[in-house]
């Protein structure tokens, strides 16, 4: 069931449209939660709120991130994760565990990042109430708190 906003169908609402419509920056600029209100077309890839150039991050490949703490944490985590993945892929290419400084060969793949790990660096985790067990590496387990907000 689609969320309906009075006077707007999902296809014409700015957050659901492919067409960039000018909106007001929703960043809070002081203690009293006064909004910036500068006209903008940028919306955050994580929360969907609109923001101006002063209140966010703009990447070359059209990734826009507002200045909210939880959105910036997700953005920074993703940047670090890509670096980590490159290192782990190169270790797996050598048939080694994806954990840096581990010389064991990998036995199992993480269900989230698909990197191979030895038994010392991967855990079984319950994925739902039906007690379905999945293999998750310690790196992905640590990141879960940021992404579950």
CSV table of N, CA, C and O in Angstrom, one decimal, residues 15 22-29 33-43 49-56 66-67:
chain,number,residue,atom,x,y,z
A,15,UNK,N,9.4,13.4,-4.0
A,15,UNK,CA,10.4,12.3,-3.6
A,15,UNK,C,10.2,11.1,-4.5
A,15,UNK,O,11.0,10.2,-4.4
A,22,UNK,N,12.2,21.8,-7.5
A,22,UNK,CA,12.9,22.7,-6.5
A,22,UNK,C,12.1,22.5,-5.2
A,22,UNK,O,10.9,22.6,-5.1
A,23,UNK,N,12.8,22.3,-4.1
A,23,UNK,CA,12.3,22.2,-2.7
A,23,UNK,C,13.1,23.1,-1.8
A,23,UNK,O,14.1,23.6,-2.2
A,24,UNK,N,12.6,23.2,-0.6
A,24,UNK,CA,13.4,24.0,0.5
A,24,UNK,C,14.3,23.0,1.2
A,24,UNK,O,13.9,21.9,1.6
A,25,UNK,N,15.5,23.5,1.6
A,25,UNK,CA,16.4,22.8,2.4
A,25,UNK,C,15.8,22.5,3.8
A,25,UNK,O,15.2,23.4,4.4
A,26,UNK,N,15.8,21.2,4.2
A,26,UNK,CA,15.2,20.8,5.4
A,26,UNK,C,16.1,20.7,6.6
A,26,UNK,O,15.8,20.3,7.7
A,27,UNK,N,17.4,21.2,6.4
A,27,UNK,CA,18.4,21.1,7.5
A,27,UNK,C,18.0,22.1,8.6
A,27,UNK,O,17.6,23.2,8.4
A,28,UNK,N,18.2,21.6,9.8
A,28,UNK,CA,17.9,22.4,11.0
A,28,UNK,C,19.2,23.2,11.3
A,28,UNK,O,20.3,22.6,11.4
A,29,UNK,N,19.1,24.5,11.4
A,29,UNK,CA,20.3,25.3,11.5
A,29,UNK,C,20.6,25.9,12.9
A,29,UNK,O,21.6,26.5,13.1
A,33,UNK,N,15.6,24.6,16.1
A,33,UNK,CA,15.2,23.7,15.0
A,33,UNK,C,14.6,24.6,13.8
A,33,UNK,O,13.7,24.1,13.1
A,34,UNK,N,15.1,25.8,13.7
A,34,UNK,CA,14.7,26.6,12.5
A,34,UNK,C,15.3,26.0,11.3
A,34,UNK,O,16.5,25.6,11.3
A,35,UNK,N,14.6,25.9,10.2
A,35,UNK,CA,15.1,25.2,9.0
A,35,UNK,C,15.8,26.3,8.1
A,35,UNK,O,15.5,27.4,8.1
A,36,UNK,N,16.7,25.8,7.3
A,36,UNK,CA,17.5,26.6,6.4
A,36,UNK,C,16.6,27.3,5.3
A,36,UNK,O,16.7,28.5,5.1
A,37,UNK,N,15.8,26.5,4.7
A,37,UNK,CA,14.8,27.0,3.6
A,37,UNK,C,15.4,27.5,2.4
A,37,UNK,O,14.7,28.2,1.6
A,38,UNK,N,16.7,27.3,2.1
A,38,UNK,CA,17.3,27.7,0.8
A,38,UNK,C,16.7,26.7,-0.3
A,38,UNK,O,16.5,25.5,0.0
A,39,UNK,N,16.3,27.2,-1.4
A,39,UNK,CA,15.7,26.4,-2.5
A,39,UNK,C,16.8,25.5,-3.1
A,39,UNK,O,17.9,25.9,-3.3
A,40,UNK,N,16.4,24.2,-3.3
A,40,UNK,CA,17.4,23.2,-3.7
A,40,UNK,C,16.7,22.1,-4.5
A,40,UNK,O,15.5,21.9,-4.4
A,41,UNK,N,17.5,21.3,-5.2
A,41,UNK,CA,17.0,20.1,-5.9
A,41,UNK,C,17.6,18.8,-5.3
A,41,UNK,O,17.3,17.7,-5.7
A,42,UNK,N,18.5,19.0,-4.4
A,42,UNK,CA,19.3,17.8,-3.8
A,42,UNK,C,18.5,17.1,-2.7
A,42,UNK,O,17.9,17.7,-1.8
A,43,UNK,N,18.4,15.8,-2.8
A,43,UNK,CA,17.8,15.0,-1.7
A,43,UNK,C,18.8,13.9,-1.3
A,43,UNK,O,19.5,13.3,-2.1
A,49,UNK,N,15.4,13.4,2.6
A,49,UNK,CA,15.2,14.9,2.8
A,49,UNK,C,16.0,15.7,1.9
A,49,UNK,O,17.1,15.4,1.5
A,50,UNK,N,15.4,16.9,1.6
A,50,UNK,CA,16.1,17.9,0.7
A,50,UNK,C,17.0,18.7,1.5
A,50,UNK,O,16.8,19.0,2.7
A,51,UNK,N,18.2,19.1,0.9
A,51,UNK,CA,19.1,19.9,1.6
A,51,UNK,C,19.9,20.7,0.5
A,51,UNK,O,20.0,20.4,-0.6
A,52,UNK,N,20.5,21.8,1.0
A,52,UNK,CA,21.3,22.7,0.1
A,52,UNK,C,22.8,22.3,0.2
A,52,UNK,O,23.2,21.4,1.0
A,53,UNK,N,23.6,22.9,-0.7
A,53,UNK,CA,25.0,22.6,-0.8
A,53,UNK,C,25.7,22.8,0.6
A,53,UNK,O,26.6,22.0,0.9
A,54,UNK,N,25.3,23.7,1.4
A,54,UNK,CA,26.0,24.0,2.6
A,54,UNK,C,25.7,22.9,3.7
A,54,UNK,O,26.4,22.8,4.7
A,55,UNK,N,24.6,22.2,3.5
A,55,UNK,CA,24.2,21.2,4.5
A,55,UNK,C,24.3,19.8,4.1
A,55,UNK,O,23.5,18.9,4.5
A,56,UNK,N,25.4,19.4,3.3
A,56,UNK,CA,25.5,18.0,2.9
A,56,UNK,C,26.8,17.8,2.1
A,56,UNK,O,27.6,18.6,2.0
A,66,UNK,N,22.8,14.2,3.2
A,66,UNK,CA,22.6,15.4,4.1
A,66,UNK,C,23.5,15.4,5.3
A,66,UNK,O,24.3,14.5,5.4
A,67,UNK,N,23.4,16.4,6.1
A,67,UNK,CA,24.3,16.5,7.2
A,67,UNK,C,23.8,15.9,8.5
A,67,UNK,O,24.5,16.0,9.5
